[in-house]
């Protein structure tokens, strides 16, 4: 098919595709920056407002609860309004909420700002996946999803290096104002940069969400089940790795940053490169089903290196092994997102991804609580790393059980 013919059926040229992916990447990165500013300014805010540990915990839990609750409606919101409008509204809301932190004077006011921030930020992933499914052809989609999935990892590496010195130089309020204002700059680029986007083929940008059809579809429950199995690993690493390196290797507060940076650098590399294997396999004659599942099997086997971190005396080798696990997690996750965009009709993608995110948040809460129980009862980290090592093979088996043959969605 020639480019002209492809464009006539909906789609975009190379420049427009690059602009779309770049905007989605930056939006996802800003999402993570705004989310992390409060944690990075915790010592300053504690000193100024006299917060207790319970106050700070309340701020964190309010964000998680608000995000989980909002995700119940995010899929409908994005699928009903279309990704361009829905994402613009979401970034407006979370950027304003981020800036509103600078006006807060009490814990309750910070909680209110966090709740609104969480509500806006929960739109980012479902909107990004719907954009890829709606506007990008299959050949470009997997790499684009991998690149977009890199953004949170870049944020995890860069934000701690930039925000604290900025706050020291200009004050904590300026940190909230400037990071929030970046969202409005992005918004201008999004609104003007996507104004000429046309969906592929006959895919509508907006559609009524048919929940009965969606919940009766095995493909929906496949995505939910896979996210439940694998997202727990991400949350476990995010919440418990500093404690692991402190307990296992005796690293103090000042030394913990480097192994964590190594882990998330490898995670970023995993997200960045993970979009390449699937199209290579397709180009070599693999079917959609065999290419996708072979890619997933490769990453699921790589994750088996992660529990070996318990056997080494070196924190650096442990960081590399855990980082290799997150490298593979991102590869597997990109393939899950790609599979979703391929097999779920584009009009339902955001809703299905949102349901998967809810399942992932629930399993993440479960493993965080289980880690506390395991450590309290003397079992240590062994059960946790065992779960991490096996989660992806279990997820792949579940996919194959539910969908023995993956096929591209068409005309639904």
mmCIF file of N, CA, C and O in Angstrom, residues 62-141:
data_model
loop_
_atom_site.group_PDB
_atom_site.id
_atom_site.type_symbol
_atom_site.label_atom_id
_atom_site.label_comp_id
_atom_site.label_asym_id
_atom_site.label_seq_id
_atom_site.Cartn_x
_atom_site.Cartn_y
_atom_site.Cartn_z
ATOM 1 N N UNK A 62 -4.133 8.796 50.314
ATOM 2 C CA UNK A 62 -5.204 9.521 49.624
ATOM 3 C C UNK A 62 -4.975 9.534 48.125
ATOM 4 O O UNK A 62 -5.927 9.423 47.332
ATOM 5 N N UNK A 63 -3.711 9.644 47.711
ATOM 6 C CA UNK A 63 -3.398 9.620 46.283
ATOM 7 C C UNK A 63 -3.745 8.258 45.685
ATOM 8 O O UNK A 63 -4.404 8.172 44.636
ATOM 9 N N UNK A 64 -3.312 7.169 46.345
ATOM 10 C CA UNK A 64 -3.555 5.827 45.807
ATOM 11 C C UNK A 64 -5.042 5.519 45.736
ATOM 12 O O UNK A 64 -5.532 4.968 44.744
ATOM 13 N N UNK A 65 -5.781 5.863 46.781
ATOM 14 C CA UNK A 65 -7.219 5.579 46.795
ATOM 15 C C UNK A 65 -7.944 6.390 45.726
ATOM 16 O O UNK A 65 -8.814 5.875 45.016
ATOM 17 N N UNK A 66 -7.558 7.649 45.599
ATOM 18 C CA UNK A 66 -8.199 8.491 44.585
ATOM 19 C C UNK A 66 -7.906 7.979 43.178
ATOM 20 O O UNK A 66 -8.788 7.958 42.311
ATOM 21 N N UNK A 67 -6.661 7.546 42.936
ATOM 22 C CA UNK A 67 -6.302 7.030 41.618
ATOM 23 C C UNK A 67 -7.085 5.769 41.295
ATOM 24 O O UNK A 67 -7.613 5.604 40.187
ATOM 25 N N UNK A 68 -7.168 4.855 42.263
ATOM 26 C CA UNK A 68 -7.894 3.603 42.032
ATOM 27 C C UNK A 68 -9.370 3.873 41.777
ATOM 28 O O UNK A 68 -9.985 3.278 40.880
ATOM 29 N N UNK A 69 -9.965 4.784 42.559
ATOM 30 C CA UNK A 69 -11.372 5.094 42.359
ATOM 31 C C UNK A 69 -11.641 5.754 41.020
ATOM 32 O O UNK A 69 -12.617 5.433 40.331
ATOM 33 N N UNK A 70 -10.760 6.659 40.627
ATOM 34 C CA UNK A 70 -10.939 7.361 39.359
ATOM 35 C C UNK A 70 -10.833 6.416 38.179
ATOM 36 O O UNK A 70 -11.535 6.582 37.164
ATOM 37 N N UNK A 71 -9.966 5.421 38.294
ATOM 38 C CA UNK A 71 -9.773 4.489 37.182
ATOM 39 C C UNK A 71 -11.048 3.731 36.818
ATOM 40 O O UNK A 71 -11.172 3.213 35.706
ATOM 41 N N UNK A 72 -11.992 3.664 37.753
ATOM 42 C CA UNK A 72 -13.262 3.022 37.433
ATOM 43 C C UNK A 72 -14.000 3.760 36.316
ATOM 44 O O UNK A 72 -14.799 3.168 35.596
ATOM 45 N N UNK A 73 -13.727 5.059 36.179
ATOM 46 C CA UNK A 73 -14.448 5.885 35.213
ATOM 47 C C UNK A 73 -13.568 6.385 34.072
ATOM 48 O O UNK A 73 -14.088 6.940 33.101
ATOM 49 N N UNK A 74 -12.249 6.200 34.198
ATOM 50 C CA UNK A 74 -11.333 6.766 33.214
ATOM 51 C C UNK A 74 -11.548 6.176 31.831
ATOM 52 O O UNK A 74 -11.551 6.892 30.826
ATOM 53 N N UNK A 75 -11.714 4.855 31.759
ATOM 54 C CA UNK A 75 -11.898 4.228 30.454
ATOM 55 C C UNK A 75 -13.106 4.786 29.727
ATOM 56 O O UNK A 75 -13.044 5.125 28.540
ATOM 57 N N UNK A 76 -14.230 4.879 30.447
ATOM 58 C CA UNK A 76 -15.438 5.472 29.847
ATOM 59 C C UNK A 76 -15.151 6.903 29.415
ATOM 60 O O UNK A 76 -15.542 7.321 28.319
ATOM 61 N N UNK A 77 -14.470 7.668 30.253
ATOM 62 C CA UNK A 77 -14.184 9.080 29.978
ATOM 63 C C UNK A 77 -13.384 9.237 28.686
ATOM 64 O O UNK A 77 -13.726 10.058 27.816
ATOM 65 N N UNK A 78 -12.330 8.435 28.533
ATOM 66 C CA UNK A 78 -11.464 8.553 27.355
ATOM 67 C C UNK A 78 -12.167 8.018 26.110
ATOM 68 O O UNK A 78 -12.126 8.635 25.042
ATOM 69 N N UNK A 79 -12.803 6.859 26.230
ATOM 70 C CA UNK A 79 -13.476 6.280 25.061
ATOM 71 C C UNK A 79 -14.662 7.134 24.616
ATOM 72 O O UNK A 79 -14.968 7.211 23.430
ATOM 73 N N UNK A 80 -15.313 7.777 25.557
ATOM 74 C CA UNK A 80 -16.510 8.557 25.215
ATOM 75 C C UNK A 80 -16.153 9.907 24.609
ATOM 76 O O UNK A 80 -16.787 10.353 23.644
ATOM 77 N N UNK A 81 -15.135 10.598 25.168
ATOM 78 C CA UNK A 81 -14.779 11.930 24.679
ATOM 79 C C UNK A 81 -13.745 11.900 23.558
ATOM 80 O O UNK A 81 -13.598 12.872 22.826
ATOM 81 N N UNK A 82 -13.026 10.809 23.423
ATOM 82 C CA UNK A 82 -11.922 10.751 22.467
ATOM 83 C C UNK A 82 -10.636 11.163 23.155
ATOM 84 O O UNK A 82 -10.624 11.990 24.068
ATOM 85 N N UNK A 83 -9.538 10.590 22.708
ATOM 86 C CA UNK A 83 -8.284 10.762 23.427
ATOM 87 C C UNK A 83 -7.794 12.206 23.400
ATOM 88 O O UNK A 83 -7.212 12.699 24.377
ATOM 89 N N UNK A 84 -8.004 12.905 22.306
ATOM 90 C CA UNK A 84 -7.470 14.270 22.197
ATOM 91 C C UNK A 84 -8.097 15.181 23.250
ATOM 92 O O UNK A 84 -7.389 15.912 23.957
ATOM 93 N N UNK A 85 -9.407 15.164 23.365
ATOM 94 C CA UNK A 85 -10.103 16.022 24.325
ATOM 95 C C UNK A 85 -9.886 15.525 25.755
ATOM 96 O O UNK A 85 -9.609 16.311 26.671
ATOM 97 N N UNK A 86 -10.005 14.211 25.959
ATOM 98 C CA UNK A 86 -9.884 13.656 27.312
ATOM 99 C C UNK A 86 -8.501 13.904 27.905
ATOM 100 O O UNK A 86 -8.373 14.283 29.078
ATOM 101 N N UNK A 87 -7.454 13.703 27.095
ATOM 102 C CA UNK A 87 -6.095 13.904 27.607
ATOM 103 C C UNK A 87 -5.861 15.390 27.904
ATOM 104 O O UNK A 87 -5.218 15.755 28.892
ATOM 105 N N UNK A 88 -6.390 16.272 27.066
ATOM 106 C CA UNK A 88 -6.241 17.712 27.305
ATOM 107 C C UNK A 88 -6.896 18.119 28.618
ATOM 108 O O UNK A 88 -6.320 18.886 29.411
ATOM 109 N N UNK A 89 -8.089 17.607 28.883
ATOM 110 C CA UNK A 89 -8.769 17.913 30.146
ATOM 111 C C UNK A 89 -7.966 17.382 31.328
ATOM 112 O O UNK A 89 -7.779 18.061 32.346
ATOM 113 N N UNK A 90 -7.463 16.146 31.186
ATOM 114 C CA UNK A 90 -6.720 15.517 32.282
ATOM 115 C C UNK A 90 -5.460 16.304 32.639
ATOM 116 O O UNK A 90 -5.166 16.538 33.817
ATOM 117 N N UNK A 91 -4.698 16.723 31.626
ATOM 118 C CA UNK A 91 -3.466 17.467 31.897
ATOM 119 C C UNK A 91 -3.785 18.834 32.497
ATOM 120 O O UNK A 91 -3.062 19.321 33.389
ATOM 121 N N UNK A 92 -4.858 19.455 32.059
ATOM 122 C CA UNK A 92 -5.283 20.726 32.663
ATOM 123 C C UNK A 92 -5.572 20.537 34.146
ATOM 124 O O UNK A 92 -5.133 21.329 34.995
ATOM 125 N N UNK A 93 -6.298 19.474 34.470
ATOM 126 C CA UNK A 93 -6.673 19.208 35.864
ATOM 127 C C UNK A 93 -5.449 18.912 36.714
ATOM 128 O O UNK A 93 -5.262 19.499 37.795
ATOM 129 N N UNK A 94 -4.567 17.992 36.243
ATOM 130 C CA UNK A 94 -3.457 17.623 37.118
ATOM 131 C C UNK A 94 -2.402 18.728 37.210
ATOM 132 O O UNK A 94 -1.754 18.881 38.249
ATOM 133 N N UNK A 95 -2.241 19.532 36.166
ATOM 134 C CA UNK A 95 -1.285 20.636 36.240
ATOM 135 C C UNK A 95 -1.761 21.707 37.212
ATOM 136 O O UNK A 95 -0.978 22.245 38.007
ATOM 137 N N UNK A 96 -3.061 22.010 37.157
ATOM 138 C CA UNK A 96 -3.621 22.986 38.098
ATOM 139 C C UNK A 96 -3.526 22.469 39.531
ATOM 140 O O UNK A 96 -3.214 23.223 40.460
ATOM 141 N N UNK A 97 -3.781 21.180 39.706
ATOM 142 C CA UNK A 97 -3.687 20.585 41.041
ATOM 143 C C UNK A 97 -2.252 20.606 41.550
ATOM 144 O O UNK A 97 -1.998 20.846 42.734
ATOM 145 N N UNK A 98 -1.289 20.352 40.656
ATOM 146 C CA UNK A 98 0.111 20.416 41.055
ATOM 147 C C UNK A 98 0.491 21.809 41.527
ATOM 148 O O UNK A 98 1.156 21.979 42.560
ATOM 149 N N UNK A 99 0.065 22.825 40.795
ATOM 150 C CA UNK A 99 0.353 24.210 41.192
ATOM 151 C C UNK A 99 -0.382 24.583 42.472
ATOM 152 O O UNK A 99 0.124 25.377 43.282
ATOM 153 N N UNK A 100 -1.551 23.994 42.697
ATOM 154 C CA UNK A 100 -2.333 24.311 43.893
ATOM 155 C C UNK A 100 -1.634 23.883 45.181
ATOM 156 O O UNK A 100 -1.930 24.421 46.261
ATOM 157 N N UNK A 101 -0.707 22.921 45.084
ATOM 158 C CA UNK A 101 0.056 22.536 46.275
ATOM 159 C C UNK A 101 0.777 23.749 46.886
ATOM 160 O O UNK A 101 0.991 23.796 48.097
ATOM 161 N N UNK A 102 1.162 24.703 46.041
ATOM 162 C CA UNK A 102 1.893 25.879 46.539
ATOM 163 C C UNK A 102 1.015 26.761 47.410
ATOM 164 O O UNK A 102 1.529 27.584 48.182
ATOM 165 N N UNK A 103 -0.307 26.618 47.295
ATOM 166 C CA UNK A 103 -1.233 27.431 48.083
ATOM 167 C C UNK A 103 -1.656 26.739 49.373
ATOM 168 O O UNK A 103 -2.261 27.381 50.251
ATOM 169 N N UNK A 104 -1.360 25.441 49.486
ATOM 170 C CA UNK A 104 -1.829 24.672 50.643
ATOM 171 C C UNK A 104 -1.083 25.079 51.911
ATOM 172 O O UNK A 104 0.125 25.333 51.893
ATOM 173 N N UNK A 105 -1.815 25.112 53.014
ATOM 174 C CA UNK A 105 -1.243 25.470 54.314
ATOM 175 C C UNK A 105 -1.495 24.408 55.377
ATOM 176 O O UNK A 105 -0.843 24.403 56.420
ATOM 177 N N UNK A 106 -2.438 23.511 55.144
ATOM 178 C CA UNK A 106 -2.769 22.468 56.109
ATOM 179 C C UNK A 106 -2.696 21.098 55.428
ATOM 180 O O UNK A 106 -2.692 21.001 54.195
ATOM 181 N N UNK A 107 -2.660 20.059 56.251
ATOM 182 C CA UNK A 107 -2.651 18.699 55.714
ATOM 183 C C UNK A 107 -3.890 18.464 54.863
ATOM 184 O O UNK A 107 -3.818 17.865 53.781
ATOM 185 N N UNK A 108 -5.047 18.940 55.325
ATOM 186 C CA UNK A 108 -6.288 18.728 54.579
ATOM 187 C C UNK A 108 -6.229 19.379 53.201
ATOM 188 O O UNK A 108 -6.741 18.827 52.223
ATOM 189 N N UNK A 109 -5.611 20.547 53.115
ATOM 190 C CA UNK A 109 -5.486 21.213 51.822
ATOM 191 C C UNK A 109 -4.526 20.474 50.900
ATOM 192 O O UNK A 109 -4.764 20.367 49.694
ATOM 193 N N UNK A 110 -3.442 19.939 51.452
ATOM 194 C CA UNK A 110 -2.544 19.118 50.644
ATOM 195 C C UNK A 110 -3.257 17.849 50.173
ATOM 196 O O UNK A 110 -3.086 17.404 49.027
ATOM 197 N N UNK A 111 -4.052 17.245 51.052
ATOM 198 C CA UNK A 111 -4.813 16.048 50.682
ATOM 199 C C UNK A 111 -5.758 16.355 49.526
ATOM 200 O O UNK A 111 -5.855 15.585 48.554
ATOM 201 N N UNK A 112 -6.450 17.476 49.599
ATOM 202 C CA UNK A 112 -7.370 17.857 48.522
ATOM 203 C C UNK A 112 -6.627 18.012 47.203
ATOM 204 O O UNK A 112 -7.085 17.545 46.144
ATOM 205 N N UNK A 113 -5.450 18.656 47.248
ATOM 206 C CA UNK A 113 -4.655 18.820 46.031
ATOM 207 C C UNK A 113 -4.185 17.471 45.497
ATOM 208 O O UNK A 113 -4.179 17.245 44.281
ATOM 209 N N UNK A 114 -3.808 16.555 46.403
ATOM 210 C CA UNK A 114 -3.344 15.229 45.968
ATOM 211 C C UNK A 114 -4.469 14.441 45.318
ATOM 212 O O UNK A 114 -4.251 13.711 44.342
ATOM 213 N N UNK A 115 -5.662 14.544 45.860
ATOM 214 C CA UNK A 115 -6.793 13.796 45.304
ATOM 215 C C UNK A 115 -7.100 14.258 43.880
ATOM 216 O O UNK A 115 -7.292 13.441 42.973
ATOM 217 N N UNK A 116 -7.118 15.574 43.678
ATOM 218 C CA UNK A 116 -7.381 16.101 42.333
ATOM 219 C C UNK A 116 -6.236 15.732 41.391
ATOM 220 O O UNK A 116 -6.460 15.377 40.224
ATOM 221 N N UNK A 117 -4.990 15.800 41.888
ATOM 222 C CA UNK A 117 -3.837 15.400 41.078
ATOM 223 C C UNK A 117 -3.968 13.952 40.637
ATOM 224 O O UNK A 117 -3.747 13.618 39.467
ATOM 225 N N UNK A 118 -4.330 13.066 41.560
ATOM 226 C CA UNK A 118 -4.477 11.650 41.238
ATOM 227 C C UNK A 118 -5.562 11.416 40.203
ATOM 228 O O UNK A 118 -5.407 10.603 39.287
ATOM 229 N N UNK A 119 -6.678 12.143 40.351
ATOM 230 C CA UNK A 119 -7.781 11.988 39.398
ATOM 231 C C UNK A 119 -7.337 12.349 37.989
ATOM 232 O O UNK A 119 -7.645 11.639 37.020
ATOM 233 N N UNK A 120 -6.605 13.447 37.846
ATOM 234 C CA UNK A 120 -6.135 13.834 36.523
ATOM 235 C C UNK A 120 -5.091 12.875 35.975
ATOM 236 O O UNK A 120 -5.145 12.481 34.802
ATOM 237 N N UNK A 121 -4.142 12.482 36.809
ATOM 238 C CA UNK A 121 -3.028 11.663 36.320
ATOM 239 C C UNK A 121 -3.434 10.240 35.949
ATOM 240 O O UNK A 121 -2.760 9.588 35.157
ATOM 241 N N UNK A 122 -4.536 9.754 36.492
ATOM 242 C CA UNK A 122 -4.959 8.393 36.180
ATOM 243 C C UNK A 122 -5.378 8.227 34.725
ATOM 244 O O UNK A 122 -5.488 7.106 34.225
ATOM 245 N N UNK A 123 -5.582 9.323 34.023
ATOM 246 C CA UNK A 123 -6.002 9.267 32.610
ATOM 247 C C UNK A 123 -4.830 8.955 31.682
ATOM 248 O O UNK A 123 -5.020 8.432 30.574
ATOM 249 N N UNK A 124 -3.608 9.224 32.114
ATOM 250 C CA UNK A 124 -2.461 9.235 31.209
ATOM 251 C C UNK A 124 -2.258 7.918 30.456
ATOM 252 O O UNK A 124 -2.180 7.906 29.221
ATOM 253 N N UNK A 125 -2.161 6.807 31.159
ATOM 254 C CA UNK A 125 -1.872 5.531 30.489
ATOM 255 C C UNK A 125 -3.012 5.075 29.577
ATOM 256 O O UNK A 125 -2.770 4.722 28.415
ATOM 257 N N UNK A 126 -4.288 5.043 30.056
ATOM 258 C CA UNK A 126 -5.363 4.666 29.128
ATOM 259 C C UNK A 126 -5.434 5.568 27.899
ATOM 260 O O UNK A 126 -5.669 5.093 26.776
ATOM 261 N N UNK A 127 -5.216 6.867 28.077
ATOM 262 C CA UNK A 127 -5.265 7.788 26.935
ATOM 263 C C UNK A 127 -4.122 7.523 25.969
ATOM 264 O O UNK A 127 -4.303 7.540 24.741
ATOM 265 N N UNK A 128 -2.931 7.286 26.488
ATOM 266 C CA UNK A 128 -1.784 7.004 25.627
ATOM 267 C C UNK A 128 -1.977 5.742 24.809
ATOM 268 O O UNK A 128 -1.664 5.712 23.610
ATOM 269 N N UNK A 129 -2.491 4.697 25.449
ATOM 270 C CA UNK A 129 -2.720 3.440 24.721
ATOM 271 C C UNK A 129 -3.815 3.580 23.674
ATOM 272 O O UNK A 129 -3.716 3.029 22.577
ATOM 273 N N UNK A 130 -4.859 4.331 24.006
ATOM 274 C CA UNK A 130 -5.923 4.541 23.025
ATOM 275 C C UNK A 130 -5.398 5.340 21.836
ATOM 276 O O UNK A 130 -5.761 5.070 20.685
ATOM 277 N N UNK A 131 -4.536 6.336 22.105
ATOM 278 C CA UNK A 131 -3.958 7.113 21.011
ATOM 279 C C UNK A 131 -3.161 6.221 20.078
ATOM 280 O O UNK A 131 -3.259 6.336 18.846
ATOM 281 N N UNK A 132 -2.358 5.319 20.643
ATOM 282 C CA UNK A 132 -1.570 4.407 19.813
ATOM 283 C C UNK A 132 -2.472 3.496 18.991
ATOM 284 O O UNK A 132 -2.228 3.258 17.806
ATOM 285 N N UNK A 133 -3.540 2.987 19.618
ATOM 286 C CA UNK A 133 -4.444 2.081 18.907
ATOM 287 C C UNK A 133 -5.264 2.801 17.848
ATOM 288 O O UNK A 133 -5.613 2.214 16.814
ATOM 289 N N UNK A 134 -5.572 4.074 18.079
ATOM 290 C CA UNK A 134 -6.444 4.825 17.177
ATOM 291 C C UNK A 134 -5.700 5.409 15.992
ATOM 292 O O UNK A 134 -6.211 5.427 14.866
ATOM 293 N N UNK A 135 -4.465 5.873 16.210
ATOM 294 C CA UNK A 135 -3.780 6.663 15.192
ATOM 295 C C UNK A 135 -2.555 5.998 14.558
ATOM 296 O O UNK A 135 -2.108 6.441 13.504
ATOM 297 N N UNK A 136 -2.003 4.959 15.196
ATOM 298 C CA UNK A 136 -0.763 4.378 14.679
ATOM 299 C C UNK A 136 -0.998 2.984 14.110
ATOM 300 O O UNK A 136 -1.690 2.167 14.729
ATOM 301 N N UNK A 137 -0.420 2.682 12.955
ATOM 302 C CA UNK A 137 -0.530 1.330 12.411
ATOM 303 C C UNK A 137 0.258 0.343 13.255
ATOM 304 O O UNK A 137 1.130 0.714 14.042
ATOM 305 N N UNK A 138 -0.042 -0.951 13.085
ATOM 306 C CA UNK A 138 0.568 -1.994 13.903
ATOM 307 C C UNK A 138 2.089 -1.943 13.832
ATOM 308 O O UNK A 138 2.782 -2.125 14.838
ATOM 309 N N UNK A 139 2.648 -1.669 12.656
ATOM 310 C CA UNK A 139 4.102 -1.678 12.482
ATOM 311 C C UNK A 139 4.787 -0.631 13.348
ATOM 312 O O UNK A 139 5.919 -0.817 13.783
ATOM 313 N N UNK A 140 4.112 0.496 13.624
ATOM 314 C CA UNK A 140 4.688 1.563 14.441
ATOM 315 C C UNK A 140 4.248 1.486 15.894
ATOM 316 O O UNK A 140 4.918 2.004 16.782
ATOM 317 N N UNK A 141 3.147 0.825 16.143
ATOM 318 C CA UNK A 141 2.490 0.888 17.444
ATOM 319 C C UNK A 141 3.342 0.306 18.568
ATOM 320 O O UNK A 141 3.478 0.906 19.644
#
